[in-house]
mmCIF file of the C-alpha atoms, coordinates in Angstrom:
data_MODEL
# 
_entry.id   MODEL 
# 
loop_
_atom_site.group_PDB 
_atom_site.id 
_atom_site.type_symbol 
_atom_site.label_atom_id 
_atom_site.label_alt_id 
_atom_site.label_comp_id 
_atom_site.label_asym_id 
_atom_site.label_entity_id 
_atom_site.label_seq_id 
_atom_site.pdbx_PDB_ins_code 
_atom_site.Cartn_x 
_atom_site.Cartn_y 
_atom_site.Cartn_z 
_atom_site.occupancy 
_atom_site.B_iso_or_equiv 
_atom_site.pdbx_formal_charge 
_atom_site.auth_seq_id 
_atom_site.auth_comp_id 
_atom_site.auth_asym_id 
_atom_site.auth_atom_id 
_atom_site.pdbx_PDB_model_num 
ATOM 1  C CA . UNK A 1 1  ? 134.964 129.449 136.657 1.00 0.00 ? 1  UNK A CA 1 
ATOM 2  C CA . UNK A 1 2  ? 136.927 128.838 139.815 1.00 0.00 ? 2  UNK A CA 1 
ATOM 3  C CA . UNK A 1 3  ? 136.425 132.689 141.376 1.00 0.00 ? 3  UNK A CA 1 
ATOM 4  C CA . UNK A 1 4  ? 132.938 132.304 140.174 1.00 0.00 ? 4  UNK A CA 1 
ATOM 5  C CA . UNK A 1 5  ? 132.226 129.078 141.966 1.00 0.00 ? 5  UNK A CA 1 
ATOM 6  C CA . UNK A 1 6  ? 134.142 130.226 145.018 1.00 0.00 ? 6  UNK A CA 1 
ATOM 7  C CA . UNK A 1 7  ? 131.794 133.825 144.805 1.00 0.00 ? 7  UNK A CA 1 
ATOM 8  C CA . UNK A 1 8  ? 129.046 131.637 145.062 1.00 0.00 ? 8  UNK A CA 1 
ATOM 9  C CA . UNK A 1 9  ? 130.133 129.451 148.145 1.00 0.00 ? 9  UNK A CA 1 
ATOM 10 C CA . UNK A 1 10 ? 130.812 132.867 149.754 1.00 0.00 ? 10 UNK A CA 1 
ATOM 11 C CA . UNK A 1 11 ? 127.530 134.682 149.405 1.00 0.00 ? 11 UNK A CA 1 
ATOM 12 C CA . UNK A 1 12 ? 125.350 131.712 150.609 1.00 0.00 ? 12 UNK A CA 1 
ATOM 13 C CA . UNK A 1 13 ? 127.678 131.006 153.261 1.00 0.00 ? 13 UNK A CA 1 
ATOM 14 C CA . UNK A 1 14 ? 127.434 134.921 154.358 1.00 0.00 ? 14 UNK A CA 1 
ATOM 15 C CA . UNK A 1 15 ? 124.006 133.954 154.334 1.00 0.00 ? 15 UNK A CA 1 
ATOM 16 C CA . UNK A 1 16 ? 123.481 131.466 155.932 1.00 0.00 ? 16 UNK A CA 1 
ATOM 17 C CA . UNK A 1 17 ? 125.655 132.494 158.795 1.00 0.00 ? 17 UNK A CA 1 
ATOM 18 C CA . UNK A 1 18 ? 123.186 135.777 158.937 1.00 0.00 ? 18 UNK A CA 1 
ATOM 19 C CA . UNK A 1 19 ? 120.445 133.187 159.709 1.00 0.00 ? 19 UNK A CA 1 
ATOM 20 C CA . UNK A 1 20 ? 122.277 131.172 162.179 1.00 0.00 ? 20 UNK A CA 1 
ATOM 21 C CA . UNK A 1 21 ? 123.106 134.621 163.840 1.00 0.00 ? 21 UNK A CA 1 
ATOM 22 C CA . UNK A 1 22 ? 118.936 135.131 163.397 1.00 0.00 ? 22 UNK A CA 1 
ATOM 23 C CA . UNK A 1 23 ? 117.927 131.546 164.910 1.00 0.00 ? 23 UNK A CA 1 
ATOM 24 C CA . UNK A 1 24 ? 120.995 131.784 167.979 1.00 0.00 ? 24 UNK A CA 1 
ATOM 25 C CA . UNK A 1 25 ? 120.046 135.347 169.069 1.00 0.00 ? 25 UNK A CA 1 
ATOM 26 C CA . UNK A 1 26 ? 119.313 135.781 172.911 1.00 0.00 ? 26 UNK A CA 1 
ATOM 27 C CA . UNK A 1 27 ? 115.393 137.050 172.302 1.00 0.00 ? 27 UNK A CA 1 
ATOM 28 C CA . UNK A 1 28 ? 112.221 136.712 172.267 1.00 0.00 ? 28 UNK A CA 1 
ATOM 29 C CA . UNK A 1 29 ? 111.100 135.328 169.018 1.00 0.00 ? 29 UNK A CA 1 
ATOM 30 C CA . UNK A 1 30 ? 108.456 135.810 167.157 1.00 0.00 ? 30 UNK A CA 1 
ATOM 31 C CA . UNK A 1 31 ? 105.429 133.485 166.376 1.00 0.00 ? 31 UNK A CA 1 
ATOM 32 C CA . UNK A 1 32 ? 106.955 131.789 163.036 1.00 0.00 ? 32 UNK A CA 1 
ATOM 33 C CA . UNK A 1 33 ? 110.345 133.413 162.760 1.00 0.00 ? 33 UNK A CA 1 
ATOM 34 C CA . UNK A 1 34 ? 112.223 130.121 163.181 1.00 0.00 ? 34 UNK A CA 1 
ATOM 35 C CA . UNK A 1 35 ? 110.237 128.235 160.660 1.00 0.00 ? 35 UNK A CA 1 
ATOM 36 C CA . UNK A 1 36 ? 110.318 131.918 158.409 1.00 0.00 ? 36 UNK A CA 1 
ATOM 37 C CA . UNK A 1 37 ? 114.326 131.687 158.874 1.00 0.00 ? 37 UNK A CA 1 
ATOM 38 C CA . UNK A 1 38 ? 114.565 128.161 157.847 1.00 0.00 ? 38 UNK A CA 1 
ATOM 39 C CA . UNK A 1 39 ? 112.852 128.660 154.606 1.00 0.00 ? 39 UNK A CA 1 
ATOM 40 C CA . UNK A 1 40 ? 115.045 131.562 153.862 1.00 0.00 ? 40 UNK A CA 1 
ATOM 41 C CA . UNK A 1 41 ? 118.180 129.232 154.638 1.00 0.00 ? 41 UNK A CA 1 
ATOM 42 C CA . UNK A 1 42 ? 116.267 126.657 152.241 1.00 0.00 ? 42 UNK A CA 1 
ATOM 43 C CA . UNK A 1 43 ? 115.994 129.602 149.451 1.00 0.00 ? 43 UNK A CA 1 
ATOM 44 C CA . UNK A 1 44 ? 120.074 130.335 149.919 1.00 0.00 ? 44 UNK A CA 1 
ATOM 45 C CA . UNK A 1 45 ? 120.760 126.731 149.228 1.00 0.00 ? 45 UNK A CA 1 
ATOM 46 C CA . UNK A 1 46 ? 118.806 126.647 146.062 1.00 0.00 ? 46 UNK A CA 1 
ATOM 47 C CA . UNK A 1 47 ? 119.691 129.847 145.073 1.00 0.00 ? 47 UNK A CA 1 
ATOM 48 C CA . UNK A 1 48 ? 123.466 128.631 145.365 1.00 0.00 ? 48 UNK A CA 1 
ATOM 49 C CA . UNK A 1 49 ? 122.465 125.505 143.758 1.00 0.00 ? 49 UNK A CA 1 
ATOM 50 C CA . UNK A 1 50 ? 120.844 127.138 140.400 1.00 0.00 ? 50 UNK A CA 1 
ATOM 51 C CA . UNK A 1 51 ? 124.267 129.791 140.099 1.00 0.00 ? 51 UNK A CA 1 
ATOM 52 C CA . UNK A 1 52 ? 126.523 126.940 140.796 1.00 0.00 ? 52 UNK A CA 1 
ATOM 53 C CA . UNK A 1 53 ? 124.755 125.127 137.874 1.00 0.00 ? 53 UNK A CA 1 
ATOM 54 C CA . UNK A 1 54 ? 124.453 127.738 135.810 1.00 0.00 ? 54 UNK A CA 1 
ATOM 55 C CA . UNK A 1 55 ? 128.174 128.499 136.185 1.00 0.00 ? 55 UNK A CA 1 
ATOM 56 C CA . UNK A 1 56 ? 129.235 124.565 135.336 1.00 0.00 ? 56 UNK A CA 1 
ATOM 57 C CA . UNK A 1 57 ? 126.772 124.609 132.330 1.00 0.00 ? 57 UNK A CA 1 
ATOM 58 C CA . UNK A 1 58 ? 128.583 128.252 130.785 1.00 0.00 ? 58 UNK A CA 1 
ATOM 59 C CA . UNK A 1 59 ? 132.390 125.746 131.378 1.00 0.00 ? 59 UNK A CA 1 
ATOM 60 C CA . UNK A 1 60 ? 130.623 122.704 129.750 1.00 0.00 ? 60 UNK A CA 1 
ATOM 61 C CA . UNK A 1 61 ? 127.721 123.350 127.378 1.00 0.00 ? 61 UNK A CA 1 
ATOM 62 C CA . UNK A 1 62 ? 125.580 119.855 127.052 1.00 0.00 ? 62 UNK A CA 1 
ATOM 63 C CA . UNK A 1 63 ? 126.247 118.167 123.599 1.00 0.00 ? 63 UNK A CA 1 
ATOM 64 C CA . UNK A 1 64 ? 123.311 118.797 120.716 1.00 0.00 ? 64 UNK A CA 1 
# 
């Protein structure tokens, strides 16, 4: 479970720093694109929320 947890951390922090890269560029933005990259940082975070949980639930199965 540890590697799988630490997988986890890894890809959403990969992405997340992608978006930071997005919101910190030295551009023009677009109408929306902020907002747009926020709810993609918002999907990462559940995303690694839900595989996190999934992960702990497959180490300790809830009692019937």
């Amino acid at each position: 479970m540890h590697d799988e947890m630490l997988t986890h951390f890894d890809d959403c922090i990969a992405h997340m720093l992608l978006l930071r890269d997005r919101l910190a560029a030295a551009r023009r933005v677009e109408p929306g694109e902020r907002h747009a990259t926020v709810l993609a940082a918002i999907a990462a975070a559940e995303r690694f929320a839900v595989r996190a949980d999934q992960t702990l639930l497959e180490v300790r199965p809830t009692a019937a």
